[in-house]
Amino acid sequence: LSKCIMLMILAIIYCLLELSASILFAFMIGNVTNASSFILFSILSGVFIFTCSMPVVLFVITFGKNFTVSNIASFIYGVICTGPGGEVLLKSKIGVLPIVMVFRWYLGYFPLEERLEKFNLYVVPTPVMIGYILIFLAITVFIGILVYRKKEV
């Protein structure tokens, strides 16, 4: 659990550093607006991306010292989550996977060009996304604890 908390802290720090670079360049060109909203967005996206990586942590816990199997399982998870891309991801059953849900949440946060407005149907509001992430995180942490306890015995 402590390693997972550290992973989440690092994900949030990464997102905030990414935002800091963007704000720095925005100051350079003189176009900084709504910085507090972007800070909240960065913190949330860090937590969301951390949660999306939890199945990979489960693979590592489950397969233990067999790094080959856990790497292959992690690669397959990544391909399934991002493989088809674009509209196929949004319209298929894969659209409920965590990383796809994060992308759907991103859609609602930034203004879309006119030709991309057809994707507004797939936007996930922030409260729904937070609920989804909390449920997904609780399930993956619970499964991880069960697997970890089973490995100890």
Backbone as a printed PyTorch tensor [residue, N CA C, xyz], in Angstrom:
tensor([[[  0.8270,  -1.1940,   0.0000],
         [  0.0000,   0.0000,   0.0000],
         [  0.8720,   1.2590,   0.0000]],

        [[  1.9770,   1.2170,   0.7540],
         [  2.8580,   2.3920,   0.7920],
         [  3.4950,   2.6480,  -0.5680]],

        [[  3.7900,   1.5820,  -1.3010],
         [  4.3600,   1.7540,  -2.6480],
         [  3.3280,   2.3660,  -3.5920]],

        [[  2.0730,   1.9800,  -3.4230],
         [  1.0130,   2.5510,  -4.2540],
         [  0.8120,   4.0300,  -3.9460]],

        [[  0.8770,   4.3840,  -2.6710],
         [  0.7450,   5.7990,  -2.2940],
         [  1.8980,   6.6030,  -2.8840]],

        [[  3.1050,   6.0330,  -2.8230],
         [  4.2660,   6.7150,  -3.4030],
         [  4.1130,   6.8710,  -4.9190]],

        [[  3.5870,   5.8400,  -5.5650],
         [  3.3440,   5.9090,  -7.0080],
         [  2.3400,   7.0130,  -7.3320]],

        [[  1.2990,   7.1550,  -6.5090],
         [  0.3060,   8.2120,  -6.7320],
         [  0.9250,   9.5910,  -6.5220]],

        [[  1.7390,   9.7390,  -5.4820],
         [  2.3970,  11.0260,  -5.2340],
         [  3.2930,  11.3950,  -6.4090]],

        [[  4.0370,  10.4220,  -6.9360],
         [  4.9040,  10.6930,  -8.0880],
         [  4.0930,  11.0650,  -9.3330]],

        [[  2.9430,  10.4240,  -9.5230],
         [  2.0850,  10.7620, -10.6670],
         [  1.5710,  12.1920, -10.5530]],

        [[  1.1790,  12.5920,  -9.3430],
         [  0.6940,  13.9620,  -9.1370],
         [  1.8280,  14.9580,  -9.3460]],

        [[  3.0070,  14.6580,  -8.8090],
         [  4.1640,  15.5500,  -8.9920],
         [  4.4940,  15.6940, -10.4700]],

        [[  4.4640,  14.5820, -11.2000],
         [  4.7410,  14.6290, -12.6350],
         [  3.7450,  15.5450, -13.3520]],

        [[  2.4720,  15.3860, -13.0510],
         [  1.4520,  16.2240, -13.7040],
         [  1.6010,  17.6930, -13.3260]],

        [[  1.9480,  17.9710, -12.0700],
         [  2.1450,  19.3660, -11.6530],
         [  3.3940,  19.9720, -12.2890]],

        [[  4.4580,  19.1820, -12.4410],
         [  5.6550,  19.6860, -13.1310],
         [  5.3670,  19.9680, -14.5990]],

        [[  4.5870,  19.1080, -15.1910],
         [  4.1740,  19.3250, -16.5790],
         [  3.3790,  20.6290, -16.6920]],

        [[  2.4770,  20.8470, -15.7540],
         [  1.6950,  22.0820, -15.7330],
         [  2.5910,  23.2920, -15.4940]],

        [[  3.5620,  23.1490, -14.5980],
         [  4.4740,  24.2640, -14.2990],
         [  5.2230,  24.7160, -15.5440]],

        [[  5.6610,  23.7570, -16.3320],
         [  6.3470,  24.1070, -17.5770],
         [  5.4010,  24.8610, -18.5100]],

        [[  4.1600,  24.4030, -18.5870],
         [  3.1750,  25.0880, -19.4410],
         [  2.9030,  26.5020, -18.9550]],

        [[  2.7640,  26.6780, -17.6310],
         [  2.5020,  28.0090, -17.0760],
         [  3.6990,  28.9240, -17.3070]],

        [[  4.8960,  28.3880, -17.1580],
         [  6.1100,  29.1700, -17.3960],
         [  6.1520,  29.7020, -18.8250]],

        [[  5.8660,  28.8480, -19.7770],
         [  5.8580,  29.2970, -21.1650],
         [  4.6940,  30.2430, -21.4480]],

        [[  3.5640,  30.0380, -20.7470],
         [  2.4370,  30.9650, -20.9050],
         [  2.8070,  32.3510, -20.3880]],

        [[  3.5640,  32.4170, -19.2790],
         [  4.0440,  33.7120, -18.7810],
         [  4.9670,  34.3680, -19.7890]],

        [[  5.7910,  33.5670, -20.4380],
         [  6.7420,  34.1050, -21.4220],
         [  6.0210,  34.7730, -22.5880]],

        [[  4.8920,  34.1870, -22.9920],
         [  4.1650,  34.7920, -24.1160],
         [  3.0490,  35.7130, -23.6370]],

        [[  2.8630,  35.8010, -22.2990],
         [  1.8920,  36.7370, -21.7360],
         [  0.4510,  36.2990, -21.8410]],

        [[  0.1950,  34.9940, -21.7650],
         [ -1.1730,  34.5090, -21.8980],
         [ -1.4760,  33.4730, -20.8040]],

        [[ -1.6360,  33.9360, -19.5680],
         [ -1.9460,  33.0360, -18.4590],
         [ -3.3730,  33.3170, -18.0050]],

        [[ -4.2250,  32.3130, -18.1130],
         [ -5.6060,  32.4440, -17.6500],
         [ -6.0180,  31.1860, -16.9070]],

        [[ -6.7900,  31.3830, -15.8600],
         [ -7.4120,  30.2820, -15.1390],
         [ -6.4090,  29.2500, -14.6120]],

        [[ -5.3360,  29.7020, -13.9920],
         [ -4.2710,  28.8150, -13.5110],
         [ -4.7670,  27.8760, -12.4080]],

        [[ -5.6160,  28.3540, -11.5080],
         [ -6.0850,  27.4920, -10.4150],
         [ -6.8860,  26.3090, -10.9500]],

        [[ -7.6620,  26.5280, -11.9850],
         [ -8.4200,  25.4440, -12.5920],
         [ -7.4840,  24.4010, -13.1950]],

        [[ -6.4030,  24.8650, -13.8070],
         [ -5.4550,  23.9330, -14.4030],
         [ -4.6650,  23.1690, -13.3400]],

        [[ -4.4300,  23.7870, -12.1820],
         [ -3.7550,  23.0730, -11.0880],
         [ -4.6420,  21.9380, -10.5960]],

        [[ -5.9280,  22.2140, -10.4030],
         [ -6.8640,  21.1710, -10.0010],
         [ -6.9310,  20.0750, -11.0560]],

        [[ -6.9740,  20.4620, -12.3170],
         [ -7.0000,  19.4980, -13.4080],
         [ -5.7540,  18.6120, -13.3700]],

        [[ -4.5860,  19.1880, -13.1080],
         [ -3.3450,  18.4100, -13.0680],
         [ -3.3380,  17.4200, -11.9130]],

        [[ -3.8250,  17.8560, -10.7590],
         [ -3.8780,  16.9480,  -9.6090],
         [ -4.8380,  15.7900,  -9.8960]],

        [[ -6.0110,  16.1090, -10.4270],
         [ -6.9750,  15.0580, -10.7510],
         [ -6.4360,  14.1080, -11.8090]],

        [[ -5.8060,  14.6500, -12.8420],
         [ -5.2820,  13.7610, -13.8790],
         [ -4.1620,  12.8850, -13.3350]],

        [[ -3.3630,  13.3850, -12.3960],
         [ -2.3420,  12.5530, -11.7590],
         [ -2.9540,  11.3940, -10.9990]],

        [[ -4.0060,  11.6640, -10.2390],
         [ -4.6940,  10.6010,  -9.4970],
         [ -5.3590,   9.6140, -10.4570]],

        [[ -5.9670,  10.1380, -11.5220],
         [ -6.6440,   9.2670, -12.4850],
         [ -5.6480,   8.3590, -13.2090]],

        [[ -4.5300,   8.9140, -13.6420],
         [ -3.5300,   8.1090, -14.3470],
         [ -2.9240,   7.0780, -13.4020]],

        [[ -2.7000,   7.4500, -12.1430],
         [ -2.2240,   6.4760, -11.1530],
         [ -3.2060,   5.3120, -11.0590]],

        [[ -4.4940,   5.6170, -10.9710],
         [ -5.5050,   4.5750, -10.8490],
         [ -5.5140,   3.6810, -12.0810]],

        [[ -5.3040,   4.2610, -13.2410],
         [ -5.2570,   3.4660, -14.4670],
         [ -4.0780,   2.5010, -14.4760]],

        [[ -3.0260,   2.8380, -13.7580],
         [ -1.8480,   1.9630, -13.7190],
         [ -1.9650,   0.8580, -12.6790]],

        [[ -2.9930,   0.8730, -11.8620],
         [ -3.1360,  -0.1360, -10.8160],
         [ -3.2270,  -1.5710, -11.3480]],

        [[ -3.8860,  -1.8470, -12.4760],
         [ -3.8470,  -3.2250, -12.9870],
         [ -2.4210,  -3.7050, -13.2790]],

        [[ -1.5580,  -2.8090, -13.7100],
         [ -0.1660,  -3.1810, -13.9510],
         [  0.4960,  -3.5710, -12.6300]],

        [[  0.2100,  -2.8260, -11.5670],
         [  0.7290,  -3.1720, -10.2390],
         [  0.1930,  -4.5440,  -9.8280]],

        [[ -1.0760,  -4.8190, -10.1240],
         [ -1.6420,  -6.1320,  -9.8250],
         [ -0.9230,  -7.2470, -10.5790]],

        [[ -0.5800,  -6.9920, -11.8430],
         [  0.1500,  -7.9960, -12.6140],
         [  1.4960,  -8.3060, -11.9670]],

        [[  2.1890,  -7.2720, -11.5400],
         [  3.4960,  -7.4550, -10.9070],
         [  3.3500,  -8.2270,  -9.5950]],

        [[  2.3380,  -7.8930,  -8.7940],
         [  2.1120,  -8.6110,  -7.5320],
         [  1.7550, -10.0710,  -7.8110]],

        [[  0.8780, -10.2870,  -8.7880],
         [  0.3930, -11.6380,  -9.0790],
         [  1.5010, -12.5480,  -9.6050]],

        [[  2.2750, -12.0410, -10.5540],
         [  3.2810, -12.8890, -11.1830],
         [  4.6250, -12.8550, -10.4680]],

        [[  4.7450, -12.0310,  -9.4390],
         [  5.9260, -12.0160,  -8.5860],
         [  7.2210, -11.8090,  -9.3320]],

        [[  8.1150, -12.7660,  -9.1850],
         [  9.4570, -12.6250,  -9.7350],
         [  9.5280, -12.9460, -11.2220]],

        [[  8.4330, -13.3790, -11.7990],
         [  8.4200, -13.6790, -13.2250],
         [  8.1270, -12.3910, -13.9960]],

        [[  9.1770, -11.6040, -14.2240],
         [  9.0180, -10.3000, -14.8560],
         [  8.5430, -10.4090, -16.2950]],

        [[  8.8880, -11.4860, -16.9670],
         [  8.4770, -11.6490, -18.3600],
         [  6.9630, -11.7100, -18.4760]],

        [[  6.3410, -12.5280, -17.6400],
         [  4.8840, -12.6740, -17.6970],
         [  4.1990, -11.3630, -17.3070]],

        [[  4.7020, -10.6910, -16.2530],
         [  4.0630,  -9.4350, -15.8490],
         [  4.2540,  -8.3530, -16.9060]],

        [[  5.4070,  -8.3380, -17.5780],
         [  5.6160,  -7.3670, -18.6570],
         [  4.7070,  -7.6470, -19.8420]],

        [[  4.5440,  -8.9080, -20.1950],
         [  3.6550,  -9.2600, -21.3130],
         [  2.2110,  -8.9030, -20.9620]],

        [[  1.7840,  -9.2280, -19.7290],
         [  0.4140,  -8.8960, -19.3090],
         [  0.1980,  -7.3840, -19.3000]],

        [[  1.1890,  -6.6300, -18.8450],
         [  1.0900,  -5.1650, -18.8410],
         [  1.0260,  -4.6110, -20.2510]],

        [[  1.8220,  -5.1730, -21.1530],
         [  1.8070,  -4.7360, -22.5530],
         [  0.4460,  -5.0010, -23.1810]],

        [[ -0.1050,  -6.1890, -22.9390],
         [ -1.4280,  -6.5240, -23.4920],
         [ -2.4900,  -5.5710, -22.9450]],

        [[ -2.4180,  -5.2600, -21.6480],
         [ -3.3570,  -4.3070, -21.0460],
         [ -3.2440,  -2.9450, -21.7330]],

        [[ -2.0140,  -2.4870, -21.9610],
         [ -1.7990,  -1.2060, -22.6380],
         [ -2.3260,  -1.1980, -24.0520]],

        [[ -2.1240,  -2.2950, -24.7870],
         [ -2.6080,  -2.3840, -26.1680],
         [ -4.1280,  -2.3990, -26.2000]],

        [[ -4.7310,  -3.1380, -25.2820],
         [ -6.2010,  -3.1920, -25.2410],
         [ -6.7770,  -1.8100, -24.9370]],

        [[ -6.1340,  -1.0800, -24.0180],
         [ -6.6540,   0.2270, -23.6080],
         [ -6.4930,   1.2910, -24.6800]],

        [[ -5.4410,   1.2220, -25.4630],
         [ -5.1750,   2.2980, -26.4240],
         [ -5.0880,   1.8230, -27.8630]],

        [[ -5.1530,   0.5310, -28.0800],
         [ -4.9420,  -0.0570, -29.3980],
         [ -5.7670,   0.5080, -30.5330]],

        [[ -7.1030,   0.3210, -30.5170],
         [ -7.8880,   0.7450, -31.6720],
         [ -7.8510,   2.2510, -31.9100]],

        [[ -7.8520,   3.0200, -30.8360],
         [ -7.7680,   4.4730, -30.9470],
         [ -9.0410,   5.1380, -31.4210]],

        [[ -9.0960,   6.4330, -31.1860],
         [-10.1460,   7.3070, -31.6930],
         [-11.5680,   6.8820, -31.4140]],

        [[-12.3780,   7.0030, -32.4370],
         [-13.8090,   6.7660, -32.3270],
         [-14.1310,   5.3170, -31.9830]],

        [[-13.2930,   4.3920, -32.4290],
         [-13.5160,   2.9740, -32.1380],
         [-13.4940,   2.7480, -30.6280]],

        [[-12.5440,   3.3710, -29.9430],
         [-12.4520,   3.2360, -28.4900],
         [-13.6930,   3.7800, -27.8010]],

        [[-14.1730,   4.9040, -28.2680],
         [-15.3060,   5.5500, -27.6140],
         [-16.6020,   4.7730, -27.7920]],

        [[-16.7700,   4.1490, -28.9590],
         [-18.0330,   3.4790, -29.2700],
         [-18.0670,   2.0150, -28.8480]],

        [[-16.9120,   1.4170, -28.5520],
         [-16.8820,  -0.0090, -28.2390],
         [-17.0140,  -0.2460, -26.7400]],

        [[-17.0490,  -1.5190, -26.3830],
         [-17.1290,  -1.8920, -24.9650],
         [-15.8290,  -1.6010, -24.2420]],

        [[-14.7590,  -1.3990, -24.9720],
         [-13.4750,  -1.0420, -24.3660],
         [-13.5720,   0.3490, -23.7400]],

        [[-14.5510,   1.1160, -24.1330],
         [-14.7240,   2.4830, -23.6530],
         [-14.9240,   2.6250, -22.1610]],

        [[-15.1190,   1.5220, -21.4380],
         [-15.2710,   1.6020, -19.9830],
         [-13.9650,   1.3160, -19.2480]],

        [[-12.9070,   1.0100, -19.9690],
         [-11.6150,   0.8090, -19.3200],
         [-11.1170,   2.1340, -18.7620]],

        [[-10.3250,   2.1030, -17.7020],
         [ -9.9750,   3.3370, -16.9890],
         [ -9.2640,   4.3860, -17.8320]],

        [[ -8.3020,   4.0190, -18.6390],
         [ -7.5680,   5.0440, -19.3980],
         [ -8.4720,   5.6820, -20.4470]],

        [[ -9.3810,   4.8950, -21.0170],
         [-10.3280,   5.4510, -21.9930],
         [-11.2790,   6.4160, -21.2910]],

        [[-11.6900,   6.0690, -20.0750],
         [-12.5530,   6.9650, -19.3050],
         [-11.8320,   8.2790, -18.9900]],

        [[-10.5370,   8.1990, -18.6960],
         [ -9.7670,   9.4280, -18.4470],
         [ -9.7300,  10.2820, -19.7020]],

        [[ -9.5150,   9.6550, -20.8570],
         [ -9.5200,  10.4080, -22.1130],
         [-10.8910,  11.0290, -22.3580]],

        [[-11.9590,  10.3120, -22.0370],
         [-13.3040,  10.8630, -22.2000],
         [-13.5200,  12.0430, -21.2590]],

        [[-12.9250,  11.9910, -20.0720],
         [-13.0020,  13.1170, -19.1350],
         [-12.2290,  14.3100, -19.6830]],

        [[-11.0390,  14.0650, -20.2510],
         [-10.2490,  15.1370, -20.8740],
         [-11.0600,  15.8730, -21.9350]],

        [[-11.8550,  15.1220, -22.7090],
         [-12.6540,  15.7360, -23.7770],
         [-13.5270,  16.8670, -23.2710]],

        [[-14.0690,  16.7010, -22.0790],
         [-14.9730,  17.7110, -21.5490],
         [-14.2670,  18.8860, -20.9120]],

        [[-12.9860,  18.7560, -20.7000],
         [-12.2600,  19.8080, -19.9920],
         [-11.7560,  20.8950, -20.9280]],

        [[-11.5040,  20.5530, -22.1540],
         [-10.9550,  21.5040, -23.1160],
         [-11.9540,  21.7320, -24.2360]],

        [[-11.9860,  22.9500, -24.7630],
         [-12.9090,  23.2140, -25.8710],
         [-12.5030,  22.4240, -27.1180]],

        [[-13.5090,  21.8890, -27.8090],
         [-13.2550,  21.1140, -29.0140],
         [-13.5130,  21.9580, -30.2560]],

        [[-12.7610,  21.6700, -31.2960],
         [-13.0160,  22.3280, -32.5800],
         [-14.3730,  21.8860, -33.0920]],

        [[-14.9050,  22.6390, -34.0260],
         [-16.2450,  22.3570, -34.5360],
         [-16.3500,  20.9460, -35.1180]],

        [[-15.3190,  20.5040, -35.8150],
         [-15.3790,  19.1830, -36.4440],
         [-15.2830,  18.0470, -35.4250]],

        [[-14.8450,  18.3510, -34.2110],
         [-14.7200,  17.3320, -33.1710],
         [-15.8720,  17.3530, -32.1700]],

        [[-16.8400,  18.2320, -32.3840],
         [-17.9500,  18.3560, -31.4370],
         [-18.8120,  17.1030, -31.3760]],

        [[-18.7080,  16.2310, -32.3700],
         [-19.4680,  14.9810, -32.3370],
         [-19.0290,  14.0930, -31.1740]],

        [[-17.8360,  14.3380, -30.6280],
         [-17.3330,  13.5540, -29.5040],
         [-17.8750,  14.0340, -28.1580]],

        [[-18.6240,  15.1350, -28.1470],
         [-19.2090,  15.6190, -26.8950],
         [-20.1750,  14.6070, -26.2870]],

        [[-20.7090,  13.7040, -27.1080],
         [-21.6020,  12.6600, -26.6020],
         [-20.8890,  11.7300, -25.6290]],

        [[-19.5730,  11.6210, -25.7540],
         [-18.8010,  10.6580, -24.9730],
         [-18.1380,  11.2680, -23.7380]],

        [[-18.3640,  12.5500, -23.4930],
         [-17.7240,  13.2400, -22.3780],
         [-18.2440,  12.6860, -21.0460]],

        [[-17.3160,  12.4910, -20.1160],
         [-17.6630,  12.0410, -18.7650],
         [-17.4800,  13.2270, -17.8210]],

        [[-18.5230,  13.6310, -17.0900],
         [-18.3980,  14.7510, -16.1490],
         [-17.4630,  14.3850, -14.9890]],

        [[-16.8760,  15.3980, -14.3810],
         [-15.9040,  15.1930, -13.3040],
         [-16.4810,  14.4030, -12.1270]],

        [[-17.6830,  14.7010, -11.6110],
         [-18.1940,  13.9050, -10.4830],
         [-18.3650,  12.4180, -10.8280]],

        [[-18.8250,  12.1360, -12.0390],
         [-18.9750,  10.7440, -12.4780],
         [-17.6050,  10.0820, -12.5740]],

        [[-16.6440,  10.8180, -13.0890],
         [-15.2900,  10.2820, -13.2370],
         [-14.6670,   9.9890, -11.8750]],

        [[-14.8570,  10.8820, -10.9240],
         [-14.3130,  10.6620,  -9.5780],
         [-14.9390,   9.4150,  -8.9560]],

        [[-16.2490,   9.2580,  -9.1040],
         [-16.9180,   8.0630,  -8.5960],
         [-16.4030,   6.7940,  -9.2500]],

        [[-16.2570,   6.8340, -10.5680],
         [-15.7380,   5.6760, -11.3130],
         [-14.3330,   5.3220, -10.8390]],

        [[-13.4800,   6.3170, -10.7110],
         [-12.0920,   6.0870, -10.3040],
         [-12.0360,   5.5340,  -8.8820]],

        [[-12.8550,   6.0560,  -7.9740],
         [-12.8670,   5.5520,  -6.5970],
         [-13.2940,   4.0850,  -6.5440]],

        [[-14.3080,   3.7340,  -7.3130],
         [-14.7620,   2.3380,  -7.3590],
         [-13.6760,   1.4470,  -7.9600]],

        [[-13.0960,   1.8730,  -9.0780],
         [-12.0430,   1.0910,  -9.7310],
         [-10.8410,   0.9270,  -8.8090]],

        [[-10.4590,   1.9970,  -8.1290],
         [ -9.3220,   1.9470,  -7.2090],
         [ -9.6110,   1.0150,  -6.0360]],

        [[-10.8130,   1.0890,  -5.4820],
         [-11.1700,   0.2130,  -4.3630],
         [-11.1130,  -1.2540,  -4.7810]],

        [[-11.6290,  -1.5570,  -5.9680],
         [-11.6180,  -2.9380,  -6.4570],
         [-10.1910,  -3.4300,  -6.6700]],

        [[ -9.3650,  -2.6330,  -7.3420],
         [ -7.9930,  -3.0770,  -7.6230],
         [ -7.1590,  -3.1860,  -6.3550]],

        [[ -7.3340,  -2.2730,  -5.4090],
         [ -6.5890,  -2.3620,  -4.1460],
         [ -7.0510,  -3.5930,  -3.3580]],

        [[ -8.3520,  -3.8580,  -3.3340],
         [ -8.8720,  -5.0270,  -2.6350],
         [ -8.3170,  -6.3210,  -3.2440]],

        [[ -8.3400,  -6.4260,  -4.5690],
         [ -7.7850,  -7.6080,  -5.2330],
         [ -6.2850,  -7.7110,  -4.9600]],

        [[ -5.5880,  -6.5820,  -5.0050],
         [ -4.1550,  -6.5870,  -4.7150],
         [ -3.8540,  -7.0710,  -3.3110]],

        [[ -4.6470,  -6.6500,  -2.3360],
         [ -4.4530,  -7.0920,  -0.9520],
         [ -4.7030,  -8.5890,  -0.8380]],

        [[ -5.7650,  -9.0790,  -1.5020],
         [ -6.0440, -10.5160,  -1.4700],
         [ -4.8990, -11.3250,  -2.0850]],

        [[ -4.4080, -10.8950,  -3.2280],
         [ -3.3150, -11.6060,  -3.8960],
         [ -2.0470, -11.5420,  -3.0570]],

        [[ -1.7680, -10.3820,  -2.4960],
         [ -0.5630, -10.2080,  -1.6840],
         [ -0.6150, -11.0930,  -0.4400]],

        [[ -1.7670, -11.1700,   0.2260],
         [ -1.9220, -12.0290,   1.4050],
         [ -1.7720, -13.5010,   1.0360]],

        [[ -2.3210, -13.8810,  -0.1110],
         [ -2.2220, -15.2630,  -0.5690],
         [ -0.7650, -15.6260,  -0.8660]],

        [[ -0.0100, -14.6750,  -1.3800],
         [  1.4170, -14.9040,  -1.6790],
         [  2.2260, -15.0440,  -0.3980]],

        [[  1.8440, -14.3360,   0.6690],
         [  2.5940, -14.3920,   1.9270],
         [  2.4890, -15.7670,   2.5640]],

        [[  1.3390, -16.4260,   2.4170],
         [  1.1220, -17.7250,   3.0670],
         [  1.8310, -18.8020,   2.3580]]])
